XYZ file of C-alpha atoms in Angstrom:
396
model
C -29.988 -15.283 -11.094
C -29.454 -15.857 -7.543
C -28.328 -18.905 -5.937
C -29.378 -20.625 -2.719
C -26.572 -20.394 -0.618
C -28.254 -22.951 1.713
C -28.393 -25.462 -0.965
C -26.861 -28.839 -0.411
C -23.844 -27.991 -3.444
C -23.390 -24.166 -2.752
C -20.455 -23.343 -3.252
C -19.109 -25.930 -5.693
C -18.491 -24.341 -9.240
C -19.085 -27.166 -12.455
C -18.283 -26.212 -15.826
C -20.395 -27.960 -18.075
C -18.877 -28.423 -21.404
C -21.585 -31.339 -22.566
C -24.356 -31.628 -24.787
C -27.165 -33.736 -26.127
C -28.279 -35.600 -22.598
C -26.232 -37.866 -20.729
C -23.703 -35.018 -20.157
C -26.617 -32.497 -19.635
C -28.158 -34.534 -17.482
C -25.346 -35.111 -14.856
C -25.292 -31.494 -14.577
C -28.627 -30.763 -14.138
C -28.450 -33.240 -10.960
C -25.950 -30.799 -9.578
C -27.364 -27.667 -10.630
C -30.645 -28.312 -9.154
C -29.288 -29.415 -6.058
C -26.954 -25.606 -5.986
C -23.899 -26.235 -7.598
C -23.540 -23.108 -9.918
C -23.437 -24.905 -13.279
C -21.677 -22.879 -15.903
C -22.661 -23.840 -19.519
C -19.895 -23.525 -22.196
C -21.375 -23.271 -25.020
C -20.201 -21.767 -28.972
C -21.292 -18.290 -29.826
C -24.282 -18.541 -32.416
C -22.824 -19.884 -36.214
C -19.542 -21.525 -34.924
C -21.234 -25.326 -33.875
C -22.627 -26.438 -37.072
C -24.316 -28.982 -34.619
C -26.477 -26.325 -32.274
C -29.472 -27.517 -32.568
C -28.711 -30.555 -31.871
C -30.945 -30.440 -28.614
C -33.500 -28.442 -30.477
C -35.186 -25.150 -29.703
C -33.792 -23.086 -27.186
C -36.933 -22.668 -25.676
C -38.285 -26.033 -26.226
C -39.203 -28.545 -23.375
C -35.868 -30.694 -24.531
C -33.747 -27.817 -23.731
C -35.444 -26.220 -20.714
C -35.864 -29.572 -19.099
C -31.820 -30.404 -19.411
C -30.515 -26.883 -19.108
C -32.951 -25.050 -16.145
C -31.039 -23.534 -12.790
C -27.523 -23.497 -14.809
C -26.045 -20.351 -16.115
C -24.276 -19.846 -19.970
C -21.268 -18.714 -21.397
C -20.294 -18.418 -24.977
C -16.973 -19.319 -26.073
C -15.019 -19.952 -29.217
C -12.302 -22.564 -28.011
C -10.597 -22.104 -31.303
C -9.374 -18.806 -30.279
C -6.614 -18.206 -27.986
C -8.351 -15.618 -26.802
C -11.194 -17.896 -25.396
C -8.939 -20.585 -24.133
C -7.166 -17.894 -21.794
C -10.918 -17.581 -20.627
C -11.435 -21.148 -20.126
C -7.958 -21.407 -18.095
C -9.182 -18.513 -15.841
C -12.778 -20.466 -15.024
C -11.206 -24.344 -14.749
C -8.860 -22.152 -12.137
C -12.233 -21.122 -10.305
C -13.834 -24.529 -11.225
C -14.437 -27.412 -8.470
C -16.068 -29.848 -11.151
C -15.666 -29.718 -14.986
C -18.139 -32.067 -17.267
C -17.322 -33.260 -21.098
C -18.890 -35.346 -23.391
C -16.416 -35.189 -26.227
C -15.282 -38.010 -28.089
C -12.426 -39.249 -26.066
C -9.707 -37.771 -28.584
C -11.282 -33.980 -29.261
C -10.710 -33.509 -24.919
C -6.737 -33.354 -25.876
C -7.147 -31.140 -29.126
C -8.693 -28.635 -27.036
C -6.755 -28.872 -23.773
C -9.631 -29.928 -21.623
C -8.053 -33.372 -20.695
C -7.135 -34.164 -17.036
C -3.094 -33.526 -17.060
C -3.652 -29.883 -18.755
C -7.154 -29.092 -16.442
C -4.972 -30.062 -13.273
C -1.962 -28.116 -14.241
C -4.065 -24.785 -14.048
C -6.258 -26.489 -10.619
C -5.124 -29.278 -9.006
C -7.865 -29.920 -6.809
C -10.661 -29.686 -10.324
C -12.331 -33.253 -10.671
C -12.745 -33.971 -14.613
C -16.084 -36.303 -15.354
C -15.696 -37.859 -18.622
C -18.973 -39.563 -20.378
C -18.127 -41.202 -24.133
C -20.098 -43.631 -25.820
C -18.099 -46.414 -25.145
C -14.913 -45.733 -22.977
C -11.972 -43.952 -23.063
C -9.593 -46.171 -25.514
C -9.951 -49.206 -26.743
C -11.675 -50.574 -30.282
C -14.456 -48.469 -30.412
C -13.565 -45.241 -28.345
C -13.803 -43.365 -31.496
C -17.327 -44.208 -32.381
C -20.060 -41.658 -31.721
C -22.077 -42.526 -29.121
C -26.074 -42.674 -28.878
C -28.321 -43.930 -26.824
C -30.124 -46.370 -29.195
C -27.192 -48.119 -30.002
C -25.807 -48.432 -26.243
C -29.315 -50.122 -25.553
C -28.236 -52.576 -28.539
C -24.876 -53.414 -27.536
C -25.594 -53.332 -24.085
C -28.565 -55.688 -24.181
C -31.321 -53.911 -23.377
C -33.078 -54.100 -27.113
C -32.769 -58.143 -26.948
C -34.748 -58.804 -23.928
C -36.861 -56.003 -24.906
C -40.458 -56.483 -26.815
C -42.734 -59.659 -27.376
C -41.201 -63.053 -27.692
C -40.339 -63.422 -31.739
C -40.938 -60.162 -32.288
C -37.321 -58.632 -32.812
C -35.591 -56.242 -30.606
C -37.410 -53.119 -29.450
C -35.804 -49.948 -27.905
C -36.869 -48.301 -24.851
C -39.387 -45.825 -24.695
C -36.687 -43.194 -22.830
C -33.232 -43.129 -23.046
C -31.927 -45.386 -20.764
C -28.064 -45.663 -21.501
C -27.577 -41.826 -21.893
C -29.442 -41.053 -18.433
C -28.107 -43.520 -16.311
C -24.694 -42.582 -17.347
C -25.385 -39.253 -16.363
C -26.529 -40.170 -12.936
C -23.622 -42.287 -12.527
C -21.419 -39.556 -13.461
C -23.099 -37.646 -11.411
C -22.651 -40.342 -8.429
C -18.883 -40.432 -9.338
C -18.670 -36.416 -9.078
C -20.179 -36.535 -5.747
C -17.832 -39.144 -4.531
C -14.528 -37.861 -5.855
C -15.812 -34.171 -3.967
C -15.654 -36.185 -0.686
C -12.509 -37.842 -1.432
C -10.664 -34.392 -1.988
C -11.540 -33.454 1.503
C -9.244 -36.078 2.685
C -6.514 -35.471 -0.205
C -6.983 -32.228 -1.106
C -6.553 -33.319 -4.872
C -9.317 -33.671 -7.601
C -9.180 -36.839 -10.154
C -10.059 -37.971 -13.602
C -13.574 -39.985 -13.343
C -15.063 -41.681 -16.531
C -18.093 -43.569 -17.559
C -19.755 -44.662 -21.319
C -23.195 -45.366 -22.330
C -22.312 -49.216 -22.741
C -20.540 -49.265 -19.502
C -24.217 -47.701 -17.614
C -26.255 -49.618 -20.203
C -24.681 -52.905 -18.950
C -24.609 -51.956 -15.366
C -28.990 -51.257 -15.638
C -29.025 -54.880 -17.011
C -28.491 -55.900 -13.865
C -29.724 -58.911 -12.902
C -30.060 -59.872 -17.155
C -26.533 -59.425 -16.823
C -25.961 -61.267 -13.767
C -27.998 -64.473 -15.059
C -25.666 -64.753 -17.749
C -22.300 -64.286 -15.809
C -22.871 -66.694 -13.265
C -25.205 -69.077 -14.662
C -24.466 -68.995 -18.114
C -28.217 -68.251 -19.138
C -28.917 -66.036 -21.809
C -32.086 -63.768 -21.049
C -34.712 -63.721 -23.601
C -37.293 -61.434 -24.485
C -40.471 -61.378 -22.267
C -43.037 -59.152 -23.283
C -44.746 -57.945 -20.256
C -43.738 -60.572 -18.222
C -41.337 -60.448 -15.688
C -38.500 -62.838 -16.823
C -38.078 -64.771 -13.696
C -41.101 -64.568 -11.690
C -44.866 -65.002 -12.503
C -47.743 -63.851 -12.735
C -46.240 -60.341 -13.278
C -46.849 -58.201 -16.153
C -49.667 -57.083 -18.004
C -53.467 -58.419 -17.113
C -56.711 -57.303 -19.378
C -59.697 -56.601 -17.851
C -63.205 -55.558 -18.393
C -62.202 -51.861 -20.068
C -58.467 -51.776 -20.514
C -55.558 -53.711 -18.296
C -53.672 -53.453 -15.413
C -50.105 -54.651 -13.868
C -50.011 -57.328 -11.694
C -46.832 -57.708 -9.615
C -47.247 -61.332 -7.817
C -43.438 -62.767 -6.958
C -43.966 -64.501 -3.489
C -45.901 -67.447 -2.708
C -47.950 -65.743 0.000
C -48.740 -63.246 -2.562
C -49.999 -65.427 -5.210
C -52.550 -67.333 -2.524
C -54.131 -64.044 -1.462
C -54.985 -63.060 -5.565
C -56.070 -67.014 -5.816
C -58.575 -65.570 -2.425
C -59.950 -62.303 -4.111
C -60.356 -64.216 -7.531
C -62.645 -66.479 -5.758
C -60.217 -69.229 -6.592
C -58.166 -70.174 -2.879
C -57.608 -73.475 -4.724
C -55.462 -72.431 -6.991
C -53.123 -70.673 -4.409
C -51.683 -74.602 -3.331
C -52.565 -76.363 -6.712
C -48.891 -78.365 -7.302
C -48.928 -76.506 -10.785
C -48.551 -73.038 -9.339
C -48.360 -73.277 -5.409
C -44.343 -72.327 -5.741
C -42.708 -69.699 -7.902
C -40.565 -72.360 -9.542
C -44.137 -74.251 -10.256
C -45.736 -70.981 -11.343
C -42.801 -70.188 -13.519
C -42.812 -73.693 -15.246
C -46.441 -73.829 -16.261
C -46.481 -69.747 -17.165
C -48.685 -70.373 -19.947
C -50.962 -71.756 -17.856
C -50.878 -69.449 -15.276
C -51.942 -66.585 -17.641
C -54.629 -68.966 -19.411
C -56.607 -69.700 -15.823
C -55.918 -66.121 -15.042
C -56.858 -64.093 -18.103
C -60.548 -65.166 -18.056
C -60.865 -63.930 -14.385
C -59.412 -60.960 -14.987
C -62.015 -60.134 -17.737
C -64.899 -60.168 -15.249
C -64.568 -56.743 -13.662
C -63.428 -52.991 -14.222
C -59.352 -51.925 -13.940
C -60.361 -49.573 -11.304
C -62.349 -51.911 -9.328
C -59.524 -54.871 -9.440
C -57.290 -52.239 -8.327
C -59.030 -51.420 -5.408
C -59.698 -55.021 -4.633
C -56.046 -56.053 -5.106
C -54.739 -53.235 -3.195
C -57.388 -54.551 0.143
C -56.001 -57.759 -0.508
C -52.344 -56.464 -0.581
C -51.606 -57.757 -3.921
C -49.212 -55.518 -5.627
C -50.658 -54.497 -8.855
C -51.500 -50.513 -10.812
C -52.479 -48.695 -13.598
C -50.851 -48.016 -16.542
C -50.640 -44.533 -17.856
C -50.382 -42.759 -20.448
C -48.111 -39.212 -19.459
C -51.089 -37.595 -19.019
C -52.558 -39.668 -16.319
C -49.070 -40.335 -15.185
C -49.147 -36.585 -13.413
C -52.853 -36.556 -12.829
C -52.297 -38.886 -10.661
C -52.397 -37.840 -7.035
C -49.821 -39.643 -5.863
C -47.408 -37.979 -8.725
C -48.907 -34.706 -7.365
C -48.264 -35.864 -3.374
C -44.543 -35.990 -4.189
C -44.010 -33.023 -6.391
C -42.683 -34.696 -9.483
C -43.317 -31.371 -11.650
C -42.434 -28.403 -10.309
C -43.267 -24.991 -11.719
C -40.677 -22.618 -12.966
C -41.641 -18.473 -14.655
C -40.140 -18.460 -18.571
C -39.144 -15.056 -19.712
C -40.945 -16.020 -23.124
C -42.973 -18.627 -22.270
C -44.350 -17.581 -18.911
C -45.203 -20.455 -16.318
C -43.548 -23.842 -16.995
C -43.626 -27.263 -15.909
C -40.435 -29.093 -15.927
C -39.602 -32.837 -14.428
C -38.615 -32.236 -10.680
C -35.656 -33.812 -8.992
C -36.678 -37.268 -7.693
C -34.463 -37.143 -4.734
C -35.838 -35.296 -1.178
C -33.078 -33.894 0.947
C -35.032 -32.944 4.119
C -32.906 -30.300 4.952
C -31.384 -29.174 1.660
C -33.777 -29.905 -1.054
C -33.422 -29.818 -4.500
C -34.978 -26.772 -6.478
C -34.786 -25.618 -10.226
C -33.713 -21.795 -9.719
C -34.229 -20.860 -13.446
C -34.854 -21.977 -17.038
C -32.811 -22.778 -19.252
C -30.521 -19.664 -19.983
C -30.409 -18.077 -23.472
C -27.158 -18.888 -25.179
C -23.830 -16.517 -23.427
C -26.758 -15.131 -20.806
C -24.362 -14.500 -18.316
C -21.053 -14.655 -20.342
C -20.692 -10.575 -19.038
C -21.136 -11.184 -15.490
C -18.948 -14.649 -15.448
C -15.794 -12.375 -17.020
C -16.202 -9.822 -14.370
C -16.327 -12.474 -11.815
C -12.963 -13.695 -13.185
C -11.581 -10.080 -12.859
C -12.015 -9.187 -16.826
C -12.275 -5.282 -17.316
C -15.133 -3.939 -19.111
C -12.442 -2.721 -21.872
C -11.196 -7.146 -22.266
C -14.888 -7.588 -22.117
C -15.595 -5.577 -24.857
C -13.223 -6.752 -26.570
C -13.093 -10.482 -26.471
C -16.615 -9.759 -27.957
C -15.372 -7.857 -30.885
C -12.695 -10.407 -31.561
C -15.797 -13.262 -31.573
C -13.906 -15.127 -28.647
C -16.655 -15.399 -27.177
């Protein structure tokens, strides 16, 4: 594969040791934007777990694992681990997703990764931190969004909690990760030394919450579950109409006189009951019952157009389909097209990030398990005798 040498991470080597997605993810980030991304991964029959991601050429797979390159190893064999020392001594950046004790076992922590290189940076992503009471438990993404509040304040009111539709604690760690990785590569240009950086899924799943989380630290309020509604702030959420619905984003006052105009209803925009956002959010019931009826006189499409002259934020809501039929999706390039050896011309999610000089760009798909191991070992200055045999030996 060949690699833009104009890109905004050439140059920087990452060893990605991760799996599943939050680990995956933070490298794709980097890949994408360069960074030549070299996935360790088992030779076939030693991970009882490799399908974990499922089918190597399956949109899961392609999606996490495009413009990266892959290596096989066997880290149980001493063999491989000689390897491994040889890349982390080539490596700028290495990745792991291993529970916080297996790092150690296999001498991928920071003490023994910085003995070899002591300018390599070591990103870290667990479940739920490093040590402490539950740094043992395996991590997933469904139960970050539980302990990290995101299922309670998910879903109808009453209606118990509800998951996200995406996986919100494993790919914001990732991009925090990846945030992290990018920050400790500046530092070392002032130190000249590389660093330990760690994040969880509860510590990223707590950090979306945001401003849930911020109600309740400062104010002592406990967010509740609000449907479609925006918690604080009304009318916002989900409207029906004549053939379907639409999402209505009202939050300022100014805002919520110029619907009150289009509806045909300026009266309501300084009615005491809803002329301020406190008013509006006190009698929200009420809000929705004058509004509801209104709504139900006219088309989606034609309240969209109507809101959007009246500069009322409001929009559709899509299934994925519509989602990248949409031309503004198409305007900004959110699926970019990449040739599969197998399955010829693929769409895959493009970065949603524009450098204007060094733009992001998937370079390949997802590589076929120890694709490149060959060429990486010659790179390292292995003979084609070691080669040969490190693959006879099943190191790698």
């Amino acid at each position: 594969m060949s690699r833009d040498k104009t890109a905004a991470l050439a140059g920087i080597r990452v060893i990605d040791l991760t799996r599943v997605r939050a680990g995956p993810s933070c490298c794709r980030i980097l890949a994408d934007h360069g960074a030549d991304v070299i996935k360790v991964e088992a030779p076939a029959g030693v991970d009882p777990n490799e399908s974990i991601s499922g089918p190597r050429d399956g949109y899961d797979m392609q999606n996490l694992h495009r413009s990266k390159r892959s290596l096989t190893l066997n880290l149980k064999e001493p063999a491989a681990r000689e390897v491994m020392r040889k890349l982390v001594a080539t490596a700028d950046v290495v990745v792991e997703n291993y529970r916080p004790d297996v790092k150690y076992r296999l001498g991928v922590d920071y003490e023994s990764l910085a003995a070899i290189n002591p300018r390599v940076i070591l990103a870290s992503i667990s479940g739920f931190g490093q040590d402490g009471p539950y740094a043992k438990r395996p991590g997933f993404d469904q139960i970050a969004q539980g302990l990290g509040g995101l299922m309670a304040v998910t879903g109808l009111p009453g209606q118990g909690p509800v998951r996200a539709g995406t996986a919100v604690a494993d790919l914001s760690a990732g991009l925090y990760a990846a945030t992290g990785i990018l920050m400790a590569l500046v530092e070392r240009q002032t130190s000249g030394k590389g660093q330990w950086l760690h994040t969880s899924l509860l510590e990223a799943q707590i950090a979306m919450m945001d401003f849930q989380a911020a109600r309740y630290l400062m104010d002592g309020e406990v967010p509740q579950q609000a449907g479609n509604d925006h918690p604080v702030s009304t009318p916002t959420g989900v409207m029906p109409t004549k053939n379907g619905h639409l999402n209505l984003g009202v939050s300022g006052d100014g805002q919520w006189r110029a619907l009150c105009e289009e509806m045909g209803r300026p009266e309501l925009g300084t009615d005491e009951r809803f002329a301020t956002g406190a008013a509006r959010t006190a009698n929200r019931a009420l809000v929705r019952e004058v509004l509801e009826p209104l709504f139900m006189e006219d088309t989606t499409e034609s309240w969209l157009d109507r809101l959007e002259a009246a500069s009322v934020p409001a929009g559709p809501i899509y299934a994925m389909d519509k989602v990248f039929a949409d031309p503004q999706v198409r305007h900004v390039g959110m699926a970019e097209t990449i040739t599969h050896p197998r399955r010829g011309d693929i769409d895959l999610v493009a970065m949603p990030v524009h450098l204007t000089r060094t733009p992001a760009h998937i370079s390949s798909p997802a590589p076929d398990a120890g694709e490149h191991t060959d060429a990486i070992l010659a790179e390292l200055g292995f003979s084609a005798e070691e080669i040969a045999r490190l693959h006879e030996t099943k190191a790698v």
